[in-house]
XYZ file of C-alpha atoms in Angstrom:
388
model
C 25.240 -39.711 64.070
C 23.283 -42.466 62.101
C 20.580 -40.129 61.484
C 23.131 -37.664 59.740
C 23.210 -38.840 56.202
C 18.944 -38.599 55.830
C 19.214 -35.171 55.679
C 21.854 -34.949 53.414
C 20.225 -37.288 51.116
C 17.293 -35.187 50.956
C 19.396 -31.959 50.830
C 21.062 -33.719 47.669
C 17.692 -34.937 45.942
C 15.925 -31.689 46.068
C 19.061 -30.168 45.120
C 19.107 -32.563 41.751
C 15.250 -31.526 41.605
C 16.618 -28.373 41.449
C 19.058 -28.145 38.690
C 16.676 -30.705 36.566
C 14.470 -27.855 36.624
C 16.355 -25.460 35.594
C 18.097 -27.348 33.141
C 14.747 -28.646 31.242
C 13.495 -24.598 31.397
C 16.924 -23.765 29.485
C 16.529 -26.661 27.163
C 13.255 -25.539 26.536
C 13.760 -22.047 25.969
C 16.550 -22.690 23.529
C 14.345 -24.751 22.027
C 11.828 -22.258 21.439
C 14.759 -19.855 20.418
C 16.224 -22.102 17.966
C 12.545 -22.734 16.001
C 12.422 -19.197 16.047
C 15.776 -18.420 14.776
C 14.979 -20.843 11.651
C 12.170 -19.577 11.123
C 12.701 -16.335 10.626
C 15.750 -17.436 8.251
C 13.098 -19.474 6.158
C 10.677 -16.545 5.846
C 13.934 -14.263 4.980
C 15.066 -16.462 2.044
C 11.427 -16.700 0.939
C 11.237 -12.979 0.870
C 14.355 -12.472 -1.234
C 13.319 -15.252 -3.725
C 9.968 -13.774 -3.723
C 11.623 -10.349 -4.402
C 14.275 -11.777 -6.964
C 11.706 -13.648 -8.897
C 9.437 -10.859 -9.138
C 11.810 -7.826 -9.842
C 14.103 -9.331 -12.462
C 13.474 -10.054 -16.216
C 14.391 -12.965 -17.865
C 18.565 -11.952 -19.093
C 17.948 -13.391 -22.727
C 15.092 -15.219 -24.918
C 16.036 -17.220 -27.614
C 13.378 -17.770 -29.916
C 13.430 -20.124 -33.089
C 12.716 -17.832 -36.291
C 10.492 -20.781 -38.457
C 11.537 -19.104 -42.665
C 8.024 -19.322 -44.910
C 7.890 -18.404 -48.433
C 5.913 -18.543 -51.482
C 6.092 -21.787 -53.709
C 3.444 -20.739 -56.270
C 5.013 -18.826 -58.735
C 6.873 -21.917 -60.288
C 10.318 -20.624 -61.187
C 13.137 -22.525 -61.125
C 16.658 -22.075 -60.008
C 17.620 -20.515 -56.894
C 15.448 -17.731 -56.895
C 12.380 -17.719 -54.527
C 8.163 -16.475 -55.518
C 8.574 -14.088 -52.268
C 10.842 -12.794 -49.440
C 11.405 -14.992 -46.915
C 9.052 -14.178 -43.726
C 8.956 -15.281 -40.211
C 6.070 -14.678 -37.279
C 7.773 -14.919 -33.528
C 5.719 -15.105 -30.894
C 6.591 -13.145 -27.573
C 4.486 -14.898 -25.586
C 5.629 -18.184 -22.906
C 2.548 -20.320 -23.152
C 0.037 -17.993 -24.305
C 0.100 -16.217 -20.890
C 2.876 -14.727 -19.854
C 4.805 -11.876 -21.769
C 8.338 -11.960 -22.272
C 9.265 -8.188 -21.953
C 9.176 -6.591 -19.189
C 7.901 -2.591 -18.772
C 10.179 -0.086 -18.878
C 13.238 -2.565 -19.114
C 15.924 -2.090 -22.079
C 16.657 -4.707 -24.429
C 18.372 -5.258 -27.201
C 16.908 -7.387 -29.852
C 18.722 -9.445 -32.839
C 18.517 -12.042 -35.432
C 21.195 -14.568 -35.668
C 20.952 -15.974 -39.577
C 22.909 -19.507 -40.221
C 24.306 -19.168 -43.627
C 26.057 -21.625 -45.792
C 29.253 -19.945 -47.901
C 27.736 -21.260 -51.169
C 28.230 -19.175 -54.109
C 24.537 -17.680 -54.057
C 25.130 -16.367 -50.801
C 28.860 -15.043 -51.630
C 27.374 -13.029 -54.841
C 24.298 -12.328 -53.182
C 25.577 -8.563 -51.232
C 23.897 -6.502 -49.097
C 20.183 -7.462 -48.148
C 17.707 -5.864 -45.626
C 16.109 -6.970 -42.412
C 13.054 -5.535 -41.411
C 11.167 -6.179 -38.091
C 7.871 -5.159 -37.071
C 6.250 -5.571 -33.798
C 2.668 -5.699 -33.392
C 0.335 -6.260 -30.011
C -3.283 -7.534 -29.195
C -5.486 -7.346 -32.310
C -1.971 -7.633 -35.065
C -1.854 -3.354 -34.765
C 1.880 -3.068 -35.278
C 3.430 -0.198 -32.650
C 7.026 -0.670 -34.067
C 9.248 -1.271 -37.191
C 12.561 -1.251 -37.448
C 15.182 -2.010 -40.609
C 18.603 -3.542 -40.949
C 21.332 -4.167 -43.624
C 23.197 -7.019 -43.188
C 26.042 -9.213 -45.605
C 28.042 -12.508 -45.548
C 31.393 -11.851 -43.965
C 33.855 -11.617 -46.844
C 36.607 -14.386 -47.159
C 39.289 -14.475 -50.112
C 39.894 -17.287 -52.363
C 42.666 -18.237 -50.682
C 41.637 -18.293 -47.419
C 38.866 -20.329 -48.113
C 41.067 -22.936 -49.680
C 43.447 -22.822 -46.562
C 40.869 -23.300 -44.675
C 39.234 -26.376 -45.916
C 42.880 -27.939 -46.207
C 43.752 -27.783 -42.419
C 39.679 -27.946 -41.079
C 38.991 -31.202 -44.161
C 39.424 -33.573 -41.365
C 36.425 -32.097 -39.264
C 34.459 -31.339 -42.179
C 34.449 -35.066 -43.476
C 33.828 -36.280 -39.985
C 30.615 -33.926 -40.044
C 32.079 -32.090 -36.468
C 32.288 -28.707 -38.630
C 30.768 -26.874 -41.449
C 31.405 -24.335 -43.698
C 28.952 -21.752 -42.562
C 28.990 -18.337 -40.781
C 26.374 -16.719 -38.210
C 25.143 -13.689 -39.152
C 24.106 -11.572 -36.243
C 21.676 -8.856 -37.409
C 21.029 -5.984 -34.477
C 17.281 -4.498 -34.709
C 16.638 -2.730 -31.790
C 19.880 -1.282 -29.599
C 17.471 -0.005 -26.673
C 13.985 -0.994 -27.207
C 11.457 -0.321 -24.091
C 8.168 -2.687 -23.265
C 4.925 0.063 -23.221
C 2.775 -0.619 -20.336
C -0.470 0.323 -21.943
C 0.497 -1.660 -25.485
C 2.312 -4.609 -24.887
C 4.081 -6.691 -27.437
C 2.810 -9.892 -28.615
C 4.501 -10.630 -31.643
C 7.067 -9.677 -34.301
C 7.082 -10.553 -37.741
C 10.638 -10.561 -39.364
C 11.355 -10.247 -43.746
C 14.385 -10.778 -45.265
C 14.104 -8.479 -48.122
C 16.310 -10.749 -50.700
C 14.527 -13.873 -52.755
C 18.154 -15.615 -53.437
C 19.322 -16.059 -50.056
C 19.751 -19.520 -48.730
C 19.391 -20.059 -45.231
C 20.101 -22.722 -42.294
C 17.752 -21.111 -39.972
C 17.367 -18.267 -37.764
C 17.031 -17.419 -34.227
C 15.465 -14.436 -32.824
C 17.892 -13.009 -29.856
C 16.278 -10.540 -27.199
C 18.857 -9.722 -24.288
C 18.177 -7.451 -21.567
C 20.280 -4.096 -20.213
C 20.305 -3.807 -16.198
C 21.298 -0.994 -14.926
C 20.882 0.102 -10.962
C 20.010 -2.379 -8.842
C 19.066 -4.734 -10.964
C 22.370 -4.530 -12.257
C 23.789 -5.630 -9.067
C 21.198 -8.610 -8.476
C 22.787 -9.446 -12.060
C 25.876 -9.490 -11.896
C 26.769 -9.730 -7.847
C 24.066 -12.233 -7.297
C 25.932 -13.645 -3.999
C 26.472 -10.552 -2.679
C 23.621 -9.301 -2.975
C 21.428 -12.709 -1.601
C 23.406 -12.434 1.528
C 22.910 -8.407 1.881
C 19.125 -9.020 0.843
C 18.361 -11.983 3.265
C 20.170 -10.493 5.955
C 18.365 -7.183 5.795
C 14.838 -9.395 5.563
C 15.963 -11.277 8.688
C 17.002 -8.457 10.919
C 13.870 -6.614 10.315
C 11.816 -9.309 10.993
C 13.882 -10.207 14.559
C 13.580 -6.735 15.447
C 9.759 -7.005 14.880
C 9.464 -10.285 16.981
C 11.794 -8.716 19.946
C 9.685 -5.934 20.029
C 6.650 -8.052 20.372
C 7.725 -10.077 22.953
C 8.875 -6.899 24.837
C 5.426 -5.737 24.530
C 3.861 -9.050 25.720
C 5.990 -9.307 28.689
C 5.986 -5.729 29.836
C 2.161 -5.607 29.324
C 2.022 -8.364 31.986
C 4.099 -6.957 34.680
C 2.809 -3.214 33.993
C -1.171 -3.524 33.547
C -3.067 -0.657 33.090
C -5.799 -0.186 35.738
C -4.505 3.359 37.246
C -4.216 4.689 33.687
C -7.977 3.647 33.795
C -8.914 5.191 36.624
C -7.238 8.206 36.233
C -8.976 8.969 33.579
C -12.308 7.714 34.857
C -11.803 10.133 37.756
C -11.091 12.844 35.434
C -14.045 12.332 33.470
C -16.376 12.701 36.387
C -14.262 15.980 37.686
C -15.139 17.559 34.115
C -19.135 16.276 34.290
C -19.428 17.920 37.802
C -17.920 21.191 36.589
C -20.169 20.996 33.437
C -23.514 20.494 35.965
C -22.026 23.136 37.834
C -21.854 25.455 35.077
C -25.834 24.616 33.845
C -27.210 24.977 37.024
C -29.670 28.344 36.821
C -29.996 30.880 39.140
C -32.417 30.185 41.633
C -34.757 33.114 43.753
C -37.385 32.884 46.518
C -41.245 33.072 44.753
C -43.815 35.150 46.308
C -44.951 31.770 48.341
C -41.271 30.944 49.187
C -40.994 28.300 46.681
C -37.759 28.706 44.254
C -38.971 30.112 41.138
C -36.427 30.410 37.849
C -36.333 33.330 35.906
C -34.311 34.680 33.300
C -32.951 38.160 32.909
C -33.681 39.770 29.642
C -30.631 41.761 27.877
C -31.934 45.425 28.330
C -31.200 47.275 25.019
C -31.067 51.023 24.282
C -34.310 51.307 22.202
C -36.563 49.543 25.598
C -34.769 52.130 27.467
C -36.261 54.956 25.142
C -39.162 53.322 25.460
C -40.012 52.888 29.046
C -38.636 56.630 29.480
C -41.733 57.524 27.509
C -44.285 55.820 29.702
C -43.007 56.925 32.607
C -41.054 55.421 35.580
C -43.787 53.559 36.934
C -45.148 52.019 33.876
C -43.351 48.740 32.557
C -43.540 47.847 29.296
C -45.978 44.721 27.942
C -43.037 42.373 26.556
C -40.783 42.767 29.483
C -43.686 41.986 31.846
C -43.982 39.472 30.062
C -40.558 38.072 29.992
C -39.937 38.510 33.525
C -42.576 36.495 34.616
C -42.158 34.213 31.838
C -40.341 30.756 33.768
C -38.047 27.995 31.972
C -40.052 26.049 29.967
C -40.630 22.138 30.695
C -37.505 20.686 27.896
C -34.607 22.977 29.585
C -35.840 21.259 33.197
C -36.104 17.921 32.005
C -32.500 18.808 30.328
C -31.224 20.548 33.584
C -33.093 17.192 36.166
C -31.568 14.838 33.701
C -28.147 15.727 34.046
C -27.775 14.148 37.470
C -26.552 17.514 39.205
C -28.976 18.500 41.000
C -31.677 16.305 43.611
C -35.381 14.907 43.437
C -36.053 17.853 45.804
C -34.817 20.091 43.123
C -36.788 18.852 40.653
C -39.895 18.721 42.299
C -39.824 22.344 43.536
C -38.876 23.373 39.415
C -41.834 21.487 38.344
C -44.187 23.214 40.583
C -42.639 26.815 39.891
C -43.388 26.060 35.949
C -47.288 26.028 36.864
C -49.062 28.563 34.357
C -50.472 31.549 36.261
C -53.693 32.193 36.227
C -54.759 35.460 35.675
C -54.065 36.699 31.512
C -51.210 39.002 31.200
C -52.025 41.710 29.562
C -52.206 45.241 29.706
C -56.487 45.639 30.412
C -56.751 43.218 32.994
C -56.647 43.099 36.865
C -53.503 42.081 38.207
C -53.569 38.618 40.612
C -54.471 38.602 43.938
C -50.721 38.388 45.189
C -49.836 41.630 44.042
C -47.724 42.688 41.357
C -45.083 41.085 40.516
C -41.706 41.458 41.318
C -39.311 42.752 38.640
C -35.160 42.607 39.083
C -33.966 46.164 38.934
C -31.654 46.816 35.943
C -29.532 49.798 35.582
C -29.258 51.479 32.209
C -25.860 53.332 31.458
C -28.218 56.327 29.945
């Protein structure tokens, strides 16, 4: 009975080895699963910025509209030498373009005008705009009418009454902003990009604040939705990214783990075996037909095609003459390349080979038709029926 509790203590400790074990492989392997997990959510949001940053324009460009004008002419009063010009450039940092190709956008100038007398009497004026690219070759021009908003007497005096406060505490100002449309839909040309735009004010007595040049873009499709749904559509995006890419790494583990339990030895062999099944067959097919020589040795011969006019022929001379190129083929043997093609192909034996070479030895006596035939006799011809 004293000896009882040993064996439960050891029972118990391996049992605690046990369930250590197992408890440091799940740790682990939630471990790995969690890195993974994040990982795959960092390389999704990566994508989508990636995407995001890539596909959409910038939504609006406000660029400062700098007013130049002649000072030379030396007249006095409010009347300028020259229209009033401006050079915009379209161009962040000299590098990169603002437009975008093939992407609407509507482009305006914003004028700050005083509500000065001048500028009350001064009417209707025109805008122009034209756009040049590399080299100042202008691919675009566009003109505007524009006038100060029209305010009675009255209302004007009503105005500064209840707003004199702000303007003697300098937090207003009697001004308006003029907002001049150019282009309603204009569309960035891939293979002339703009660089530039020169603006004129076509009026030499209008006083100015300053001007802005305004270019907003129109999305439409997708882009509309990255717009104006940008929530949405960063969880849609980012959760598309990161399913694909966990189907990708589940299907690569799949293939990892499968390709260790399943090698693929028999699918080797099988076809290794099949290979040699189709080489025998083809050294099957190229071995000649073999007969017994006058000496018993096997001697190789091939059988001429018998044609219609050789049959004409050998009707003349008789039946037991044979004609000079027939004798000649028949006792004609393989020459020495289709045996060293037919030896090489591992078919047939040494044996083989050695009884081919010596039935390829030249005969000795001259075949033609004035000479004795060899000792041995004539030779023996296959018979060959003719269908005549």
């Amino acid at each position: 009975m004293a000896s009882d509790p040993v064996p439960a203590l050891l029972w118990a400790q391996e049992v605690g080895h046990m369930v250590m074990g197992r408890t440091r492989k799940l740790l682990l392997q939630f471990g790995v699963l969690f890195c993974t997990i994040l990982l795959l959510l960092w390389v999704s949001v990566f994508l989508y910025g990636s995407f995001y940053y890539s596909y959409m324009p910038t939504v609006s460009h406000l660029s400062p509209a700098h007013i130049s004008y002649r000072t030379d002419c030396g007249s006095a009063g409010p009347v300028l030498c020259s229209f009033p010009v401006a050079n915009v450039s379209l161009v962040k940092g000299g590098r990169d373009r603002v437009l975008m190709y093939g992407q609407p956008y509507r482009i305006s100038l914003e004028l700050e005008m005083p509500e000065s007398p001048v500028n009350q009497d001064l009417g209707m004026f025109m805008v122009t705009i034209a756009c040049y690219t590399r080299g100042g070759r202008v691919i675009s021009t566009s003109a505007r009418s524009a006038m100060l908003h029209y305010r009675s007497t009255l209302l004007r005096l009503l105005d500064t009454l209840i707003f004199s406060g702000l303007f003697l505490s300098g937090f207003a100002e009697q001004k308006q902003l003029l907002e001049v449309e150019l282009y309603s839909d204009y569309r960035e040309d891939s293979y002339t990009p703009t660089t530039g735009a020169v603006i004129e004010i076509q009026s030499n007595r209008i006083q100015l604040y300053g001007a802005q040049l305004r270019i907003h873009a129109h999305f439409t499709g997708l882009r509309y939705l990255l717009y104006n749904f940008p929530v949405t559509s960063a969880v849609i995006g980012i959760a598309s990214n990161f399913t694909f890419l966990s189907v990708i790494v589940l299907f690569s583990y799949l293939q990892w783990v499968w390709g260790g339990i399943w090698p693929r030895h028999r699918l080797t062999l099988q076809v290794t075996n099949r290979d040699k099944d189709v080489s025998q067959q083809e050294g099957q097919r190229r071995t000649p037909n073999r007969r017994p020589g006058p000496r018993g040795r096997a001697e190789l011969t091939r059988v001429p095609e018998k044609s219609q006019d050789d049959g004409d022929q050998a009707a003349v001379l008789g039946p037991g003459s044979q004609l000079p190129e027939e004798k000649g083929r028949a006792l004609q043997p393989l020459n020495e390349e289709g045996l060293d093609q037919e030896t090489s192909d591992g078919s047939g034996s040494w044996e083989d080979a050695a009884l081919l070479t010596e039935a390829n030895l030249p005969s000795t006596g001259p075949e033609t038709l004035g000479s004795p035939e060899p000792p041995g006799g004539p030779p023996r011809l296959r018979p060959a029926c003719s269908s005549s």
